[in-house]
Amino acid sequence: MRGNRGVSRRSVLSALPVAALGALPADILTARRCTASAPASFPQPAVSIPPPVPGVGAQVVEQTLDVRFTDVLVPGHGRVITRTYNGTIPGPTLRVRGGGTLRLTHVNGLPPNPPHTGGHNTPHRPNSFNLHTHGMHVSPSGDADNVLREFAPRTADEAAVGAPEPRYVTTVHVPAGHPAGTYWYHPHLHGAIAEQIAGGMTGVIVVEGDIDEVPEIRAAADIVVCINELKIKDGRVPAFTSGGWMTGIPSTFTVNGAVGPTLRLRPGEVQRWRMVAATAFTALRLHLVAGRRNLSMHQIAQDGVTLTRPVTLDRLDLAMGNRADVLVRGEAPGRYELRADGVPGPLMTVEVGGDPVEPPMGLPASLPPGRPFLDDRDLTEPGADREVVFHTDERVFAGAFPNAFRVLGTHPTPAADPGGDLTRDPAYGLFDPAYTNHTLRLGTVERWTVRTDETMPSHSHPFHLHTNQVLLTHRNGRRLDPPVWHDTIGLAGGAPGDSATFLVRYEDFTGRTIAHCHQLHHEDLGMMQTVDYTER
């Protein structure tokens, strides 16, 4: 198969684990990419990159994503039977440049879907999926980043007669000027997302470009740090059968598919970590600690977009779905732990030791601009702000899923009984695939305010808009200087709950897609809206 045998700088080839090799067809085996300074003991996902073709500018990354139940060894935990891409957690990393194309073939080797008698805002079709290229500015229509498609498995009758496993194709054309940075992919079929991501169906996308050529960044080892949150009981990811499913099972956190792996870093060495919060339920406040000592993280990008300059942090906040590129330089020798507030045990260990790098590797003083900023002068309708409010009403429905997870504000889904008690209404503010909540015209710039009225800080409702990145200008009423580009904005509860204001320009692509809460069991239960990007 084309597109998965090349090796980029600072990388070497090594084989997939023997068990994974035996489980996969020959045409979807991919080489494992390990940077020169990341030892084999620290896992890295497989990588798919376009082969060099002389004289060809825009290249095609071809990758088969084979989805089926797999008996996976999770180092530090044990064996787990779960749905995977190509037999691994996470799936292969896809590396592409602006102007290139991702051509992905999806094989659905999952069993037939079980019968479903509930509504569309309860979990269903757990063995169907599709693909979302989270954070990327690409078409949401056709066979591209279209989360309204369904990649269904064989029916029971088809499986009984030995019909071939169905294949589906996703073709994503990446604009030439797409911001270079770290993105990720995951299934996004409403009703099945939480269970699938809680089993590890995720992967990283790297868009290569100008930031990679900054001398200090180019010299650093390029390391994927994909943090997954698995829900495991009795060696499996259990079916999403009740509203308490998420809280009733402790989370198992992995980094690149292992519990608590160790990464080695020499004093004076700089590494670039592409940190991906591929979590469905838990926001991560991260810090690198050794007793009372911290190891600083120098952030250079947020959600795939390069910052104006490196920002030195002792703590890094990642909501579910966020990414951050950080530079980490080895300082005093010792054993540091990457920890997240509220998560027992370290996510990974960083051993700083060995021969120092002399002179120490440098950090960049400036960065190429990731995206130009917007300001209020760009607003096309200054008085027409949009508001999104995440709101939960308890004990609305009978059965295993009693709570109503609503999206209110300026364009909620209409109530079934507008004159009745809206807190008990079975439709108000809940996802309706037949209703368009937001019609967004290309070329316009608008201001949105999103907030949660939850009172408990642990109740988090990250906001995610598909297709267009948003410029966060205010958090809890305070202006950010400078503002920061995001595609997912964390919103914790409190008294009051968090609020965020952003500007967004709708560019390039038309089609129907969604905005939603990225606490993914909330999304499956209806905390989502339809947006329609239209010509101006």
PDB file of C-alpha atoms in Angstrom, residues 47-201:
ATOM      1  CA  VAL A  47       2.767   6.576  11.090  1.00  0.00           C
ATOM      2  CA  SER A  48       1.385   7.072   7.604  1.00  0.00           C
ATOM      3  CA  ILE A  49       3.134   9.669   5.439  1.00  0.00           C
ATOM      4  CA  PRO A  50       3.137  10.287   1.684  1.00  0.00           C
ATOM      5  CA  PRO A  51       6.065   8.795  -0.226  1.00  0.00           C
ATOM      6  CA  PRO A  52       8.392  11.297  -1.915  1.00  0.00           C
ATOM      7  CA  VAL A  53       7.449  11.727  -5.573  1.00  0.00           C
ATOM      8  CA  PRO A  54       9.889  13.872  -7.585  1.00  0.00           C
ATOM      9  CA  GLY A  55       8.182  16.801  -9.251  1.00  0.00           C
ATOM     10  CA  VAL A  56       4.879  16.273  -7.430  1.00  0.00           C
ATOM     11  CA  GLY A  57       3.771  19.028  -5.065  1.00  0.00           C
ATOM     12  CA  ALA A  58       0.426  17.965  -3.605  1.00  0.00           C
ATOM     13  CA  GLN A  59       0.789  14.426  -2.306  1.00  0.00           C
ATOM     14  CA  VAL A  60      -1.738  11.811  -1.211  1.00  0.00           C
ATOM     15  CA  VAL A  61      -1.641  10.004   2.111  1.00  0.00           C
ATOM     16  CA  GLU A  62      -3.374   6.658   1.706  1.00  0.00           C
ATOM     17  CA  GLN A  63      -4.284   4.602   4.758  1.00  0.00           C
ATOM     18  CA  THR A  64      -6.635   1.746   5.495  1.00  0.00           C
ATOM     19  CA  LEU A  65      -8.363   2.027   8.871  1.00  0.00           C
ATOM     20  CA  ASP A  66      -9.551  -1.447   9.781  1.00  0.00           C
ATOM     21  CA  VAL A  67     -12.095  -1.401  12.631  1.00  0.00           C
ATOM     22  CA  ARG A  68     -13.002  -4.543  14.540  1.00  0.00           C
ATOM     23  CA  PHE A  69     -12.969  -5.938  18.061  1.00  0.00           C
ATOM     24  CA  THR A  70      -9.362  -6.676  18.996  1.00  0.00           C
ATOM     25  CA  ASP A  71      -7.706  -8.329  21.973  1.00  0.00           C
ATOM     26  CA  VAL A  72      -5.216  -5.551  22.765  1.00  0.00           C
ATOM     27  CA  LEU A  73      -2.389  -5.655  25.275  1.00  0.00           C
ATOM     28  CA  VAL A  74      -2.358  -2.377  27.206  1.00  0.00           C
ATOM     29  CA  PRO A  75       1.075  -2.295  28.892  1.00  0.00           C
ATOM     30  CA  GLY A  76       0.695  -1.514  32.581  1.00  0.00           C
ATOM     31  CA  HIS A  77      -2.919  -2.682  32.630  1.00  0.00           C
ATOM     32  CA  GLY A  78      -3.454  -5.981  30.827  1.00  0.00           C
ATOM     33  CA  ARG A  79      -5.474  -7.298  27.915  1.00  0.00           C
ATOM     34  CA  VAL A  80      -8.612  -5.529  26.726  1.00  0.00           C
ATOM     35  CA  ILE A  81     -11.136  -6.506  24.079  1.00  0.00           C
ATOM     36  CA  THR A  82     -12.181  -3.301  22.350  1.00  0.00           C
ATOM     37  CA  ARG A  83     -12.877  -1.680  19.000  1.00  0.00           C
ATOM     38  CA  THR A  84      -9.650  -0.410  17.449  1.00  0.00           C
ATOM     39  CA  TYR A  85      -8.173   1.112  14.349  1.00  0.00           C
ATOM     40  CA  ASN A  86      -5.736  -1.458  12.929  1.00  0.00           C
ATOM     41  CA  GLY A  87      -5.462  -3.347  16.193  1.00  0.00           C
ATOM     42  CA  THR A  88      -3.777  -0.583  18.216  1.00  0.00           C
ATOM     43  CA  ILE A  89      -4.571   2.209  20.688  1.00  0.00           C
ATOM     44  CA  PRO A  90      -4.315   4.838  19.286  1.00  0.00           C
ATOM     45  CA  GLY A  91      -4.547   4.219  15.547  1.00  0.00           C
ATOM     46  CA  PRO A  92      -1.868   5.273  13.054  1.00  0.00           C
ATOM     47  CA  THR A  93      -0.679   8.868  12.954  1.00  0.00           C
ATOM     48  CA  LEU A  94      -1.450  10.544   9.619  1.00  0.00           C
ATOM     49  CA  ARG A  95       1.107  13.098   8.423  1.00  0.00           C
ATOM     50  CA  VAL A  96       0.128  15.436   5.596  1.00  0.00           C
ATOM     51  CA  ARG A  97       1.101  18.859   4.253  1.00  0.00           C
ATOM     52  CA  GLY A  98      -1.139  21.725   3.188  1.00  0.00           C
ATOM     53  CA  GLY A  99      -2.277  21.091  -0.377  1.00  0.00           C
ATOM     54  CA  GLY A 100      -2.182  17.331   0.176  1.00  0.00           C
ATOM     55  CA  THR A 101      -4.986  14.786   0.431  1.00  0.00           C
ATOM     56  CA  LEU A 102      -5.948  12.183   3.015  1.00  0.00           C
ATOM     57  CA  ARG A 103      -7.489   9.171   1.269  1.00  0.00           C
ATOM     58  CA  LEU A 104      -8.733   6.771   3.914  1.00  0.00           C
ATOM     59  CA  THR A 105     -10.377   3.395   3.376  1.00  0.00           C
ATOM     60  CA  HIS A 106     -12.497   2.249   6.309  1.00  0.00           C
ATOM     61  CA  VAL A 107     -13.202  -1.455   6.807  1.00  0.00           C
ATOM     62  CA  ASN A 108     -16.085  -2.183   9.171  1.00  0.00           C
ATOM     63  CA  GLY A 109     -15.319  -5.606  10.597  1.00  0.00           C
ATOM     64  CA  LEU A 110     -17.621  -5.138  13.591  1.00  0.00           C
ATOM     65  CA  PRO A 111     -20.647  -7.371  14.279  1.00  0.00           C
ATOM     66  CA  PRO A 112     -24.169  -6.369  13.197  1.00  0.00           C
ATOM     67  CA  ASN A 113     -25.752  -3.617  15.260  1.00  0.00           C
ATOM     68  CA  PRO A 114     -28.094  -4.780  18.030  1.00  0.00           C
ATOM     69  CA  PRO A 115     -31.774  -3.767  17.809  1.00  0.00           C
ATOM     70  CA  HIS A 116     -32.638  -0.321  19.153  1.00  0.00           C
ATOM     71  CA  THR A 117     -36.046   0.847  20.371  1.00  0.00           C
ATOM     72  CA  GLY A 118     -35.147   4.159  22.043  1.00  0.00           C
ATOM     73  CA  GLY A 119     -34.975   7.637  20.554  1.00  0.00           C
ATOM     74  CA  HIS A 120     -32.121   9.126  18.569  1.00  0.00           C
ATOM     75  CA  ASN A 121     -30.786  10.883  21.696  1.00  0.00           C
ATOM     76  CA  THR A 122     -29.995   7.634  23.480  1.00  0.00           C
ATOM     77  CA  PRO A 123     -27.023   5.366  22.714  1.00  0.00           C
ATOM     78  CA  HIS A 124     -27.532   3.226  19.626  1.00  0.00           C
ATOM     79  CA  ARG A 125     -25.740   1.723  16.580  1.00  0.00           C
ATOM     80  CA  PRO A 126     -22.545   0.998  18.578  1.00  0.00           C
ATOM     81  CA  ASN A 127     -20.997  -0.890  15.645  1.00  0.00           C
ATOM     82  CA  SER A 128     -21.510   1.863  13.086  1.00  0.00           C
ATOM     83  CA  PHE A 129     -19.088   4.767  12.855  1.00  0.00           C
ATOM     84  CA  ASN A 130     -17.783   7.516  10.565  1.00  0.00           C
ATOM     85  CA  LEU A 131     -14.774   9.850  10.710  1.00  0.00           C
ATOM     86  CA  HIS A 132     -14.186  13.353  12.027  1.00  0.00           C
ATOM     87  CA  THR A 133     -10.876  15.151  11.417  1.00  0.00           C
ATOM     88  CA  HIS A 134     -11.136  17.148  14.610  1.00  0.00           C
ATOM     89  CA  GLY A 135     -10.003  20.771  14.341  1.00  0.00           C
ATOM     90  CA  MET A 136      -9.149  20.716  10.662  1.00  0.00           C
ATOM     91  CA  HIS A 137     -10.454  23.387   8.291  1.00  0.00           C
ATOM     92  CA  VAL A 138     -11.706  21.066   5.560  1.00  0.00           C
ATOM     93  CA  SER A 139     -14.994  20.353   3.810  1.00  0.00           C
ATOM     94  CA  PRO A 140     -17.775  18.938   6.034  1.00  0.00           C
ATOM     95  CA  SER A 141     -19.662  17.579   3.019  1.00  0.00           C
ATOM     96  CA  GLY A 142     -19.643  14.618   0.644  1.00  0.00           C
ATOM     97  CA  ASP A 143     -17.036  11.994   1.480  1.00  0.00           C
ATOM     98  CA  ALA A 144     -14.805  14.432   3.412  1.00  0.00           C
ATOM     99  CA  ASP A 145     -15.186  15.411   7.095  1.00  0.00           C
ATOM    100  CA  ASN A 146     -18.869  14.491   6.973  1.00  0.00           C
ATOM    101  CA  VAL A 147     -20.084  13.375  10.395  1.00  0.00           C
ATOM    102  CA  LEU A 148     -23.629  12.852   9.078  1.00  0.00           C
ATOM    103  CA  ARG A 149     -22.505   9.745   7.151  1.00  0.00           C
ATOM    104  CA  GLU A 150     -22.778   6.234   8.581  1.00  0.00           C
ATOM    105  CA  PHE A 151     -20.285   3.417   8.019  1.00  0.00           C
ATOM    106  CA  ALA A 152     -22.561   0.525   8.942  1.00  0.00           C
ATOM    107  CA  PRO A 153     -21.420  -3.055   9.543  1.00  0.00           C
ATOM    108  CA  ARG A 154     -22.909  -6.050   7.796  1.00  0.00           C
ATOM    109  CA  THR A 155     -26.486  -6.865   8.730  1.00  0.00           C
ATOM    110  CA  ALA A 156     -27.174 -10.160  10.464  1.00  0.00           C
ATOM    111  CA  ASP A 157     -28.427 -11.633   7.182  1.00  0.00           C
ATOM    112  CA  GLU A 158     -25.318 -10.462   5.309  1.00  0.00           C
ATOM    113  CA  ALA A 159     -23.031 -11.882   7.977  1.00  0.00           C
ATOM    114  CA  ALA A 160     -24.906 -15.207   7.931  1.00  0.00           C
ATOM    115  CA  VAL A 161     -24.271 -15.714   4.208  1.00  0.00           C
ATOM    116  CA  GLY A 162     -20.634 -14.573   4.417  1.00  0.00           C
ATOM    117  CA  ALA A 163     -21.013 -11.247   2.603  1.00  0.00           C
ATOM    118  CA  PRO A 164     -17.779  -9.238   2.500  1.00  0.00           C
ATOM    119  CA  GLU A 165     -17.111  -6.689   5.192  1.00  0.00           C
ATOM    120  CA  PRO A 166     -18.178  -3.250   3.934  1.00  0.00           C
ATOM    121  CA  ARG A 167     -15.614  -0.620   2.946  1.00  0.00           C
ATOM    122  CA  TYR A 168     -16.097   3.134   2.915  1.00  0.00           C
ATOM    123  CA  VAL A 169     -13.842   5.921   1.652  1.00  0.00           C
ATOM    124  CA  THR A 170     -13.056   9.311   3.150  1.00  0.00           C
ATOM    125  CA  THR A 171     -11.227  11.839   0.947  1.00  0.00           C
ATOM    126  CA  VAL A 172     -10.076  15.003   2.681  1.00  0.00           C
ATOM    127  CA  HIS A 173      -8.401  17.724   0.608  1.00  0.00           C
ATOM    128  CA  VAL A 174      -6.257  19.872   2.912  1.00  0.00           C
ATOM    129  CA  PRO A 175      -6.104  23.527   1.795  1.00  0.00           C
ATOM    130  CA  ALA A 176      -2.670  24.780   0.786  1.00  0.00           C
ATOM    131  CA  GLY A 177      -2.722  27.422   3.525  1.00  0.00           C
ATOM    132  CA  HIS A 178      -3.957  25.118   6.282  1.00  0.00           C
ATOM    133  CA  PRO A 179      -2.305  25.881   9.652  1.00  0.00           C
ATOM    134  CA  ALA A 180       0.533  23.472  10.390  1.00  0.00           C
ATOM    135  CA  GLY A 181       0.024  21.679  13.677  1.00  0.00           C
ATOM    136  CA  THR A 182      -1.484  18.782  15.617  1.00  0.00           C
ATOM    137  CA  TYR A 183      -5.032  17.525  15.027  1.00  0.00           C
ATOM    138  CA  TRP A 184      -6.768  14.208  15.626  1.00  0.00           C
ATOM    139  CA  TYR A 185      -9.396  11.889  14.191  1.00  0.00           C
ATOM    140  CA  HIS A 186     -12.139   9.870  15.797  1.00  0.00           C
ATOM    141  CA  PRO A 187     -15.574   8.418  15.015  1.00  0.00           C
ATOM    142  CA  HIS A 188     -18.494  10.831  15.300  1.00  0.00           C
ATOM    143  CA  LEU A 189     -21.736   8.940  14.710  1.00  0.00           C
ATOM    144  CA  HIS A 190     -24.355  10.371  17.056  1.00  0.00           C
ATOM    145  CA  GLY A 191     -25.372   7.760  19.617  1.00  0.00           C
ATOM    146  CA  ALA A 192     -22.133   5.753  19.399  1.00  0.00           C
ATOM    147  CA  ILE A 193     -19.320   8.237  20.008  1.00  0.00           C
ATOM    148  CA  ALA A 194     -18.719   7.892  23.755  1.00  0.00           C
ATOM    149  CA  GLU A 195     -18.522   4.105  23.786  1.00  0.00           C
ATOM    150  CA  GLN A 196     -16.161   3.994  20.821  1.00  0.00           C
ATOM    151  CA  ILE A 197     -13.763   6.682  22.050  1.00  0.00           C
ATOM    152  CA  ALA A 198     -13.823   5.146  25.547  1.00  0.00           C
ATOM    153  CA  GLY A 199     -12.440   2.056  23.829  1.00  0.00           C
ATOM    154  CA  GLY A 200      -9.548   3.894  22.170  1.00  0.00           C
ATOM    155  CA  MET A 201     -10.836   4.587  18.637  1.00  0.00           C
TER     156      MET A 201
END
